[in-house]
JSON list of C-alpha atoms and ligand atoms in Angstrom, two decimals:
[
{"chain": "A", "resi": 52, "resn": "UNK", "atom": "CA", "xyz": [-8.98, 7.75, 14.11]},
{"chain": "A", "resi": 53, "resn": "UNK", "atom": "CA", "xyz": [-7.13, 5.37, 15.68]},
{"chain": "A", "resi": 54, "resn": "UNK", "atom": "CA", "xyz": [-6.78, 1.44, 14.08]},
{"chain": "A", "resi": 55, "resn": "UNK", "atom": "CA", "xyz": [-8.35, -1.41, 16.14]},
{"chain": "A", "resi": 56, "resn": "UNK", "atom": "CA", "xyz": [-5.44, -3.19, 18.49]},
{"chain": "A", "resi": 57, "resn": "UNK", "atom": "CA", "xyz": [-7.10, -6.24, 16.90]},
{"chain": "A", "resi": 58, "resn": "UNK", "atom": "CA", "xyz": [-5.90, -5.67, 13.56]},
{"chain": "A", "resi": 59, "resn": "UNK", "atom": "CA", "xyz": [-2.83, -6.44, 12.73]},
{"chain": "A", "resi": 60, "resn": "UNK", "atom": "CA", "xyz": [-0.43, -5.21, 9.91]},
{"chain": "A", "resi": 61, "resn": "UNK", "atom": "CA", "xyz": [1.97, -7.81, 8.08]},
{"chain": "A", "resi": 62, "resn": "UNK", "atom": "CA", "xyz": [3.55, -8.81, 5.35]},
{"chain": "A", "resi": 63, "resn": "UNK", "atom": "CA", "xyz": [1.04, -10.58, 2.84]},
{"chain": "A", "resi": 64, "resn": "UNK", "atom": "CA", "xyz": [1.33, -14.84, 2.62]},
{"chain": "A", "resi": 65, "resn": "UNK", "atom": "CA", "xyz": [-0.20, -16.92, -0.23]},
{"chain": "A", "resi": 66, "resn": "UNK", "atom": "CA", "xyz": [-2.83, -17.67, 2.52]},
{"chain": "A", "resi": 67, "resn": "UNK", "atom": "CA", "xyz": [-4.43, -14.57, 2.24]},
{"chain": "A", "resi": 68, "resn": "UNK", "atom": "CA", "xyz": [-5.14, -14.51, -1.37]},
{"chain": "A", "resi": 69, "resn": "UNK", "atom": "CA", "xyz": [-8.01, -16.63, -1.03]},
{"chain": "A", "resi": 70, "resn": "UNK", "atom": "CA", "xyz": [-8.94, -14.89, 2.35]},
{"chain": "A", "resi": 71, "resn": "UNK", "atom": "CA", "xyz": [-9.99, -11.26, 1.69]},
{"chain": "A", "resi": 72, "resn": "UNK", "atom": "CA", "xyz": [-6.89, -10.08, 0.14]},
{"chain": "A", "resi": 73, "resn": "UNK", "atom": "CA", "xyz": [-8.56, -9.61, -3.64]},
{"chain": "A", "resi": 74, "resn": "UNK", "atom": "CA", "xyz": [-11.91, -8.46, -2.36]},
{"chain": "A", "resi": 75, "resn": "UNK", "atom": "CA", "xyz": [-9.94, -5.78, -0.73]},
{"chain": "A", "resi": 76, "resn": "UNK", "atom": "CA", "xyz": [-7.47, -4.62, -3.46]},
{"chain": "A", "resi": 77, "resn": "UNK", "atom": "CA", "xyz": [-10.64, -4.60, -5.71]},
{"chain": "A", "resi": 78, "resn": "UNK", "atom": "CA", "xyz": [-11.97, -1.54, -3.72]},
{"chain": "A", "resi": 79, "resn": "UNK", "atom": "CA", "xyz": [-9.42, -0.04, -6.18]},
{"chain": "A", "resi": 80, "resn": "UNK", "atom": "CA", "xyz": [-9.74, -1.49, -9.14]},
{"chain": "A", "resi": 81, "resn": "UNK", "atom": "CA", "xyz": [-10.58, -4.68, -11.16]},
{"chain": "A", "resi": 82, "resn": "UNK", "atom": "CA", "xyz": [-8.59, -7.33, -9.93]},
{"chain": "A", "resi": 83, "resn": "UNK", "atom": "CA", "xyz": [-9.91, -10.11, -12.38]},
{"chain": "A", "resi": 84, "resn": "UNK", "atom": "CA", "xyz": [-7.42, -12.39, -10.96]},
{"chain": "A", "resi": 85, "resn": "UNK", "atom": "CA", "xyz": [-8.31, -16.11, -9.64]},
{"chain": "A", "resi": 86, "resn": "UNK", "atom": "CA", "xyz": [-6.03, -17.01, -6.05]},
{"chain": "A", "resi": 87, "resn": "UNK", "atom": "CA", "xyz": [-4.18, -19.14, -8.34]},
{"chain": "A", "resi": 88, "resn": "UNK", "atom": "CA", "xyz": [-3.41, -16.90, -11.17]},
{"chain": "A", "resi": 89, "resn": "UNK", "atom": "CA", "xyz": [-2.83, -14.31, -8.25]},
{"chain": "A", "resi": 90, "resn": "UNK", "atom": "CA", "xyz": [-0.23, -16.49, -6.32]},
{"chain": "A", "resi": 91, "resn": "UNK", "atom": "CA", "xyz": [2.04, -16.57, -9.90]},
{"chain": "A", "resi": 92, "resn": "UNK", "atom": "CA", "xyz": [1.65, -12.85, -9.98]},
{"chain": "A", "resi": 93, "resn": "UNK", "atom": "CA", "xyz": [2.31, -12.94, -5.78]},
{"chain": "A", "resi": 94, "resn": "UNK", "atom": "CA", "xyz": [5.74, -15.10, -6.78]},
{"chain": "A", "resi": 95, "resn": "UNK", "atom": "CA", "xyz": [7.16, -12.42, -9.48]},
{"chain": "A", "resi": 96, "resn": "UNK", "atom": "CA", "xyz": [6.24, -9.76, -7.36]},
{"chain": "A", "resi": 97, "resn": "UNK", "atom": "CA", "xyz": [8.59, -11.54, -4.19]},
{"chain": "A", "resi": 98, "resn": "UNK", "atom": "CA", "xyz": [11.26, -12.24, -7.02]},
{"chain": "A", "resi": 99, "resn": "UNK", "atom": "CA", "xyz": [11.51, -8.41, -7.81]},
{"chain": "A", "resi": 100, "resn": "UNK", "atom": "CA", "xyz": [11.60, -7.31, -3.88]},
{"chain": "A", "resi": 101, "resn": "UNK", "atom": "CA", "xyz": [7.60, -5.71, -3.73]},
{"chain": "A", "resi": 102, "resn": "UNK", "atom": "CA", "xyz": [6.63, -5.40, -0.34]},
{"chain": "A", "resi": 103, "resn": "UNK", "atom": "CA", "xyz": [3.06, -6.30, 0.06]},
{"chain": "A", "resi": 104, "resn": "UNK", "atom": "CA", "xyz": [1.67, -5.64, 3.71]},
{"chain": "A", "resi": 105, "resn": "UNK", "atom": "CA", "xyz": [-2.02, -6.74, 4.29]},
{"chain": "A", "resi": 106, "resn": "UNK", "atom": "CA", "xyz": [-4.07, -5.81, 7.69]},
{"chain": "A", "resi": 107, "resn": "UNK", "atom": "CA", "xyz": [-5.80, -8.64, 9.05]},
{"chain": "A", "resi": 108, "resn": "UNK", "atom": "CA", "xyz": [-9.34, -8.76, 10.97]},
{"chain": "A", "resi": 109, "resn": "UNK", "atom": "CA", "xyz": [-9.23, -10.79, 14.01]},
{"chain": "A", "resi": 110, "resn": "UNK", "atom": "CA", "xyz": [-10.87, -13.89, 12.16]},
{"chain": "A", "resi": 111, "resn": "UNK", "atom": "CA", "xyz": [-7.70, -13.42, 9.69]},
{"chain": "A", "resi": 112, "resn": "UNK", "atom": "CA", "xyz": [-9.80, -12.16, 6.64]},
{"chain": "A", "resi": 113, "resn": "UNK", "atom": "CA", "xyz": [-7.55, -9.31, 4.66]},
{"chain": "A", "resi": 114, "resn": "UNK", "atom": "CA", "xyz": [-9.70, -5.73, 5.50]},
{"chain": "A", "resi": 115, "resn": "UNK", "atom": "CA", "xyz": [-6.67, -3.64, 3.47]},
{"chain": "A", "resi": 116, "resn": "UNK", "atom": "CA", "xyz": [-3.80, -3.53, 1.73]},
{"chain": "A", "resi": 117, "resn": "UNK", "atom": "CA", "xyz": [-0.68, -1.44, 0.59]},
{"chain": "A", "resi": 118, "resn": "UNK", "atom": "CA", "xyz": [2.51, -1.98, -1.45]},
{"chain": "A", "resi": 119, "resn": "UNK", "atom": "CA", "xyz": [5.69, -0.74, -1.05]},
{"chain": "A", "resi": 120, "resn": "UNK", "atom": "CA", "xyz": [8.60, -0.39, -3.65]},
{"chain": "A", "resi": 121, "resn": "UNK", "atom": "CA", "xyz": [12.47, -0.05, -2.85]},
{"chain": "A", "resi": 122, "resn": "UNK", "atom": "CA", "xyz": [14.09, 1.60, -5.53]},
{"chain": "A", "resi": 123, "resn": "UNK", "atom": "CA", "xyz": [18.29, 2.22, -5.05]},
{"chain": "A", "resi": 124, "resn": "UNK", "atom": "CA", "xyz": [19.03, 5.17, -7.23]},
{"chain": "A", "resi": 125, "resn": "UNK", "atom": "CA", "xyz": [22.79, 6.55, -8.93]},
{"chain": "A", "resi": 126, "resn": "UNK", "atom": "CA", "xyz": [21.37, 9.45, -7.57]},
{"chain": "A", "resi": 127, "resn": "UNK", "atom": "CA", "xyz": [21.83, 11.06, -3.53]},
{"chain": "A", "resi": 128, "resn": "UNK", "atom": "CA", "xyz": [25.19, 8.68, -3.60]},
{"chain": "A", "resi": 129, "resn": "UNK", "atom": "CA", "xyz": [22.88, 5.67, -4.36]},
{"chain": "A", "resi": 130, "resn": "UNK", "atom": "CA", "xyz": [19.82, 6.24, -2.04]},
{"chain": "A", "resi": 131, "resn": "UNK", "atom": "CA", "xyz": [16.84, 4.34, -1.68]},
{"chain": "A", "resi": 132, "resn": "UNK", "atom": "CA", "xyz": [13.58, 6.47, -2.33]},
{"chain": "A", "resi": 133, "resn": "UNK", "atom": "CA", "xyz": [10.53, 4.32, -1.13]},
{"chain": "A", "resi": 134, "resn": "UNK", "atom": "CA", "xyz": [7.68, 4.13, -3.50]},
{"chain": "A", "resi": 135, "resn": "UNK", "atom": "CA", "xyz": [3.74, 3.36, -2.07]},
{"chain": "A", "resi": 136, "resn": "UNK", "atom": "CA", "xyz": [1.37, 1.89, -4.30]},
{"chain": "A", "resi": 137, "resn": "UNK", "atom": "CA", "xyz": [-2.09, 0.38, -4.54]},
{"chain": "A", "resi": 138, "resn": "UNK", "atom": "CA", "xyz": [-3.19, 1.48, -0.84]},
{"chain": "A", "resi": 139, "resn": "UNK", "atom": "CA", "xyz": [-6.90, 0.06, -0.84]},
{"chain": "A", "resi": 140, "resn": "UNK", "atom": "CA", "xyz": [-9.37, -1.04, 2.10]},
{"chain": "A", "resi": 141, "resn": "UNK", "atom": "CA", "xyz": [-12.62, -3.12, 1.73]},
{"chain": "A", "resi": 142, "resn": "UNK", "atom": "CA", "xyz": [-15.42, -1.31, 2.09]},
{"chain": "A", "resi": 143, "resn": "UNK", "atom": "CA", "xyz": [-16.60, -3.18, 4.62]},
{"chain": "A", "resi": 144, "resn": "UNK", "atom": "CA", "xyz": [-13.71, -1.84, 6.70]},
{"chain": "A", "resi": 145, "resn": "UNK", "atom": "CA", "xyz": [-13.06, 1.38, 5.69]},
{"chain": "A", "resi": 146, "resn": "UNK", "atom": "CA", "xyz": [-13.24, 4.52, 8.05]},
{"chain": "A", "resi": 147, "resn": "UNK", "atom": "CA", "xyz": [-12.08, 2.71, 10.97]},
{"chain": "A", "resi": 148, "resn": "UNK", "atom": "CA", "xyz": [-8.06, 3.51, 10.63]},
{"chain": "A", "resi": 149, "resn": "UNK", "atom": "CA", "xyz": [-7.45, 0.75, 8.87]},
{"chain": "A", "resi": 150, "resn": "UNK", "atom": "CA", "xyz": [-6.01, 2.41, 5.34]},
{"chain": "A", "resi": 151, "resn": "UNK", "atom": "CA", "xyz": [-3.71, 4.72, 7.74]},
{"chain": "A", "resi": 152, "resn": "UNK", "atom": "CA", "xyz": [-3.02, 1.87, 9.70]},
{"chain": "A", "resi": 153, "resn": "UNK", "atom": "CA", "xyz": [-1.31, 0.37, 6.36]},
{"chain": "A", "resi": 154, "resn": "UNK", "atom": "CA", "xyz": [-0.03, 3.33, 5.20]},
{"chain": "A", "resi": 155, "resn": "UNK", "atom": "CA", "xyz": [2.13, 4.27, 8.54]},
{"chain": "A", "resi": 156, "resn": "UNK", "atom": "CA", "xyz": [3.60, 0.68, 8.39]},
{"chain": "A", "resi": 157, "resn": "UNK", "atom": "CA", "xyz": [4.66, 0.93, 5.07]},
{"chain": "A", "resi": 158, "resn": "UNK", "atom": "CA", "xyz": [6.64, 4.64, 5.40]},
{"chain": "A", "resi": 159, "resn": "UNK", "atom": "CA", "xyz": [8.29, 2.96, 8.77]},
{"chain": "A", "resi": 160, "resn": "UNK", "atom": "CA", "xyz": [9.38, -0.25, 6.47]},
{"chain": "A", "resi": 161, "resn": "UNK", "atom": "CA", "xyz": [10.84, 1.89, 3.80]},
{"chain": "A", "resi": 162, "resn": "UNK", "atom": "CA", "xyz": [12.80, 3.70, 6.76]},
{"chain": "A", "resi": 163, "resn": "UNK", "atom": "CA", "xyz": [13.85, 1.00, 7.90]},
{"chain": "A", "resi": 164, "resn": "UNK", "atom": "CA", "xyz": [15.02, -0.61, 4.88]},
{"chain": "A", "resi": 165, "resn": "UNK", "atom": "CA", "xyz": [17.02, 2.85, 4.33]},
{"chain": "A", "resi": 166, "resn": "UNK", "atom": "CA", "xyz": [14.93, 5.04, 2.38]},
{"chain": "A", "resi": 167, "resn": "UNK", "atom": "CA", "xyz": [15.74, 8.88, 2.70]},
{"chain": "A", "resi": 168, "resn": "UNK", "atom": "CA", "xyz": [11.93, 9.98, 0.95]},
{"chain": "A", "resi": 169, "resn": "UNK", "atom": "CA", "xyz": [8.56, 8.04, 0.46]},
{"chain": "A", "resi": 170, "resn": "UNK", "atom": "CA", "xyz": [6.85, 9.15, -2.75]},
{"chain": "A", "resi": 171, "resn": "UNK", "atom": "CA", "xyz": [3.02, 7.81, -3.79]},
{"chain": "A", "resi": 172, "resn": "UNK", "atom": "CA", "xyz": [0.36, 9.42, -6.17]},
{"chain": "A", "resi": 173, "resn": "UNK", "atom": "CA", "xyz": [-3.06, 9.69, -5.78]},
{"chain": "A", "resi": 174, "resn": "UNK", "atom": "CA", "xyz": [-6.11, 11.35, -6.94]},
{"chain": "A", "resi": 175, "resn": "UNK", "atom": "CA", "xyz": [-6.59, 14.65, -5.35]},
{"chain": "A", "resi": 176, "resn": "UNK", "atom": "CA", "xyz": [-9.52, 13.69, -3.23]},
{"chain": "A", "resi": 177, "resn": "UNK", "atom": "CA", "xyz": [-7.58, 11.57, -1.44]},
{"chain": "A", "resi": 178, "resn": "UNK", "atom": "CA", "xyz": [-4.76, 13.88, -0.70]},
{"chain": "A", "resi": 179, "resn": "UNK", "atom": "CA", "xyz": [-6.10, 14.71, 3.21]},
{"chain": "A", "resi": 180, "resn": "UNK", "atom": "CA", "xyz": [-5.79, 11.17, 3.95]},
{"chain": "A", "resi": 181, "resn": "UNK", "atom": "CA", "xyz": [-2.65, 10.85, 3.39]},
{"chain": "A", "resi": 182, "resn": "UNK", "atom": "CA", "xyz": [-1.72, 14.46, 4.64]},
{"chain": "A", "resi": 183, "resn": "UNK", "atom": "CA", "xyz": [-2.64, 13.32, 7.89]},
{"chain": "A", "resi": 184, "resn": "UNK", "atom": "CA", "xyz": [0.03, 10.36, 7.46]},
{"chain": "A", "resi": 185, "resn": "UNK", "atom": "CA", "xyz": [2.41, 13.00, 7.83]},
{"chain": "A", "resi": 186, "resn": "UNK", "atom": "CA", "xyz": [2.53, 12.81, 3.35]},
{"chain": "A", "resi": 187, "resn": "UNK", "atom": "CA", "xyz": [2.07, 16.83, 1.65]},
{"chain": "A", "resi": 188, "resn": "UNK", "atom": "CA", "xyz": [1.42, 17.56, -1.51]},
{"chain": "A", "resi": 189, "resn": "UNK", "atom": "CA", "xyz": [4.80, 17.27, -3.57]},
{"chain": "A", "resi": 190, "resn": "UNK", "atom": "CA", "xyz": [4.56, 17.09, -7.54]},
{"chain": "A", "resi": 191, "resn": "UNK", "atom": "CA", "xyz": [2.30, 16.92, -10.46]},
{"chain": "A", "resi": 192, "resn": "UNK", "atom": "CA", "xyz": [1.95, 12.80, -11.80]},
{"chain": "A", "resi": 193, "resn": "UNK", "atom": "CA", "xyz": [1.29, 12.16, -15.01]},
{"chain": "A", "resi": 194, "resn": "UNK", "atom": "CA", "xyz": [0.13, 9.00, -16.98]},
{"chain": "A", "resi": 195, "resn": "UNK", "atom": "CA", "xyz": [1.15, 7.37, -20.33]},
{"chain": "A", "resi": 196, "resn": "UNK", "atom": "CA", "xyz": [-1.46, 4.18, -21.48]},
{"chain": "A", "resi": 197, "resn": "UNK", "atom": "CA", "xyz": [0.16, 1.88, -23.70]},
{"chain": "B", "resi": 481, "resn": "COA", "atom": "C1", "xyz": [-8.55, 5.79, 0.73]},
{"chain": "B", "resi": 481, "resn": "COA", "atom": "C2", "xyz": [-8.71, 4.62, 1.67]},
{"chain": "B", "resi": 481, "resn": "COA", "atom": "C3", "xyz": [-7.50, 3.69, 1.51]},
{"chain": "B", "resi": 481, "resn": "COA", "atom": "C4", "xyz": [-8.79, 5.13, 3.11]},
{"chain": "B", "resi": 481, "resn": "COA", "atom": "O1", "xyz": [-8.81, 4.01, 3.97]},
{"chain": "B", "resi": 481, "resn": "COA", "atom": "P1", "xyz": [-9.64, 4.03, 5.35]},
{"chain": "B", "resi": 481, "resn": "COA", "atom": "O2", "xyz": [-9.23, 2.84, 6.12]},
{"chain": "B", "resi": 481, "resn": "COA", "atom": "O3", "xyz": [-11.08, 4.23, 5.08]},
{"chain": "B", "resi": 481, "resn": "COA", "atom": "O4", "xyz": [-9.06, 5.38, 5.98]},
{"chain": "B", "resi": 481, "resn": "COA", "atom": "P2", "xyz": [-8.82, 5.66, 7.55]},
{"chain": "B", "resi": 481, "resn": "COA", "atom": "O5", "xyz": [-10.02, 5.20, 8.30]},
{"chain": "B", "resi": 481, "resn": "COA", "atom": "O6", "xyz": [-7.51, 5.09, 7.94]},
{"chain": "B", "resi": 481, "resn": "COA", "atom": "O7", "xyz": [-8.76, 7.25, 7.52]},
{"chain": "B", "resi": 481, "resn": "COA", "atom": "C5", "xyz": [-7.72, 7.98, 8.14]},
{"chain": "B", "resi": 481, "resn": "COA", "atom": "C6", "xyz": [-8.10, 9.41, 8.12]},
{"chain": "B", "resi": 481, "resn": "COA", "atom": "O8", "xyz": [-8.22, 9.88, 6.77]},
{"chain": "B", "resi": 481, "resn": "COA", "atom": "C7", "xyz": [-9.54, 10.36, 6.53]},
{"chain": "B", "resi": 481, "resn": "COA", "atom": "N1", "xyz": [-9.97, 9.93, 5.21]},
{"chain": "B", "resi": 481, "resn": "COA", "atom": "C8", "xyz": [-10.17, 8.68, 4.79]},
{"chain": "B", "resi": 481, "resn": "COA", "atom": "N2", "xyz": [-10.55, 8.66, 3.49]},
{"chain": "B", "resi": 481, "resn": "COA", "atom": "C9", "xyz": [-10.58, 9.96, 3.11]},
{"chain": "B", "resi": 481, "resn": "COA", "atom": "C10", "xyz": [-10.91, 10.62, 1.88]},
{"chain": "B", "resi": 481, "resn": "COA", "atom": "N3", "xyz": [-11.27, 9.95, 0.79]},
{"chain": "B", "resi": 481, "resn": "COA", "atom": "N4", "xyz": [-10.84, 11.98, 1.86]},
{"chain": "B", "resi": 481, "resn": "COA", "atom": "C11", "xyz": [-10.47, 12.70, 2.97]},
{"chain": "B", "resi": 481, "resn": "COA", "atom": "N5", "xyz": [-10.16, 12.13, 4.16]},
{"chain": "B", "resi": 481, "resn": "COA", "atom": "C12", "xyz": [-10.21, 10.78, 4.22]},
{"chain": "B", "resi": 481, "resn": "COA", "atom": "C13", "xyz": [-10.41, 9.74, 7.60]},
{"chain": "B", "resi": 481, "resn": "COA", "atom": "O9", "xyz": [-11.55, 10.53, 7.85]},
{"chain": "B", "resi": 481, "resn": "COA", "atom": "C14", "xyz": [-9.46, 9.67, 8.77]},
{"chain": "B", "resi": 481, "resn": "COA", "atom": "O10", "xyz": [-9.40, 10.92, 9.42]},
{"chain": "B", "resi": 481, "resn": "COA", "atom": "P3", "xyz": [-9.41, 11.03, 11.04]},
{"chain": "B", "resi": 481, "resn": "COA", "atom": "O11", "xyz": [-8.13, 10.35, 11.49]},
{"chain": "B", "resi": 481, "resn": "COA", "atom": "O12", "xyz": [-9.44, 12.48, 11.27]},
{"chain": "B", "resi": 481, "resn": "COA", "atom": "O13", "xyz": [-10.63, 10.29, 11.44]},
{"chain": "B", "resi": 481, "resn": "COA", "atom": "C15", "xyz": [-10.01, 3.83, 1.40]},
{"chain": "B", "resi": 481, "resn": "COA", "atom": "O14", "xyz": [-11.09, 4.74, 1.39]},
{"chain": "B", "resi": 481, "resn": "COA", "atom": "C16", "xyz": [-10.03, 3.06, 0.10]},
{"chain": "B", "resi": 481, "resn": "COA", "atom": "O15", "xyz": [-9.55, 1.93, 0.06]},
{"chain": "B", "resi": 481, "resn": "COA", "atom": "N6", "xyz": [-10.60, 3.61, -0.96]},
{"chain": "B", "resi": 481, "resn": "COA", "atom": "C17", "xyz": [-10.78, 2.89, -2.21]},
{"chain": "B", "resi": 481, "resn": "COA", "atom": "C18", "xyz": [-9.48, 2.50, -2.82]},
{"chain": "B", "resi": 481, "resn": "COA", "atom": "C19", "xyz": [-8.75, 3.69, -3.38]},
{"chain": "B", "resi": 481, "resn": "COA", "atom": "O16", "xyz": [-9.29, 4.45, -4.18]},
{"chain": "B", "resi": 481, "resn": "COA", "atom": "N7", "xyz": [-7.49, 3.82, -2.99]},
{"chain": "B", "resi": 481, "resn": "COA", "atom": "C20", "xyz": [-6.67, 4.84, -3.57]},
{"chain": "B", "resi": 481, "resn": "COA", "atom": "C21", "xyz": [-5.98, 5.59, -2.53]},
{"chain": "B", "resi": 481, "resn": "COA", "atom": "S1", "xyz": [-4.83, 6.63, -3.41]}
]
């Protein structure tokens, strides 16, 4: 399914925080966040290089969102293996390319920025989502709670 042309893919301002953005990411998960408390978290997050890319409805609300992680490793003569996290689209806006959308800009900026692999993990339902983002099923992930 193809995205919208009206929807646009970006990198995620302190704007959107109170426009969308934590309605969206909570299609994952709790946020539990205010804007506020979210634009200290938004601040650490810039500090530590996280690449946060939002896709924007034509009236500017946030419909999605994905994250993407640089890491330079000693390993592959100090290669950079890109890392996706928190991928999530409001439900409002889901099944209309939106989450692919996101997840297609974020592999391109991780080539871009030099990385040689992409890595994510996900729950197995969603694996044929992101097998038809050109992603295949790689490794097992497993899970510590502390
Ligand atoms: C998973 C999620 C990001 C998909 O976003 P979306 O915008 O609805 O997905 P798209 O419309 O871009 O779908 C792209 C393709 O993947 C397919 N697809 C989407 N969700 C799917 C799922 N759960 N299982 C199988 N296929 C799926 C679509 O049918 C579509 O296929 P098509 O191109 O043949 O039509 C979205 O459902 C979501 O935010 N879910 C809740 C948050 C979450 O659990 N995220 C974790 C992801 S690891």
């Amino acid at each position: 399914m193809d995205v919208s042309p009206e929807v646009r893919v970006g990198e995620l301002t302190e704007a959107d925080l109170a426009n969308g953005f934590l309605e969206a990411l909570g299609s994952l998960s709790d946020v539990g966040l205010s804007a506020a408390e979210a634009a200290d978290v938004f601040r650490e997050r810039r500090k530590a290089g996280i690449h946060t890319f939002v896709a924007r409805a034509p009236d500017g609300r946030v419909a999605g969102t994905a994250t993407l992680l640089v890491e330079p490793k000693f390993i592959h003569r100090g290669g950079r293996a890109g890392h996706i996290e928190d991928v999530a689209v409001h439900q409002d806006f889901q099944k209309k390319g939106i989450g692919a959308a996101l997840v297609r800009h974020a592999t391109e900026e991780a080539r871009r920025l030099g990385c040689y692999k992409v890595l994510l993990n996900c729950f197995d339902r969603f694996a044929p989502f992101y097998e038809r983002v050109g992603y295949r099923r790689h490794d097992l992930g497993l899970r510590h709670d502390l």
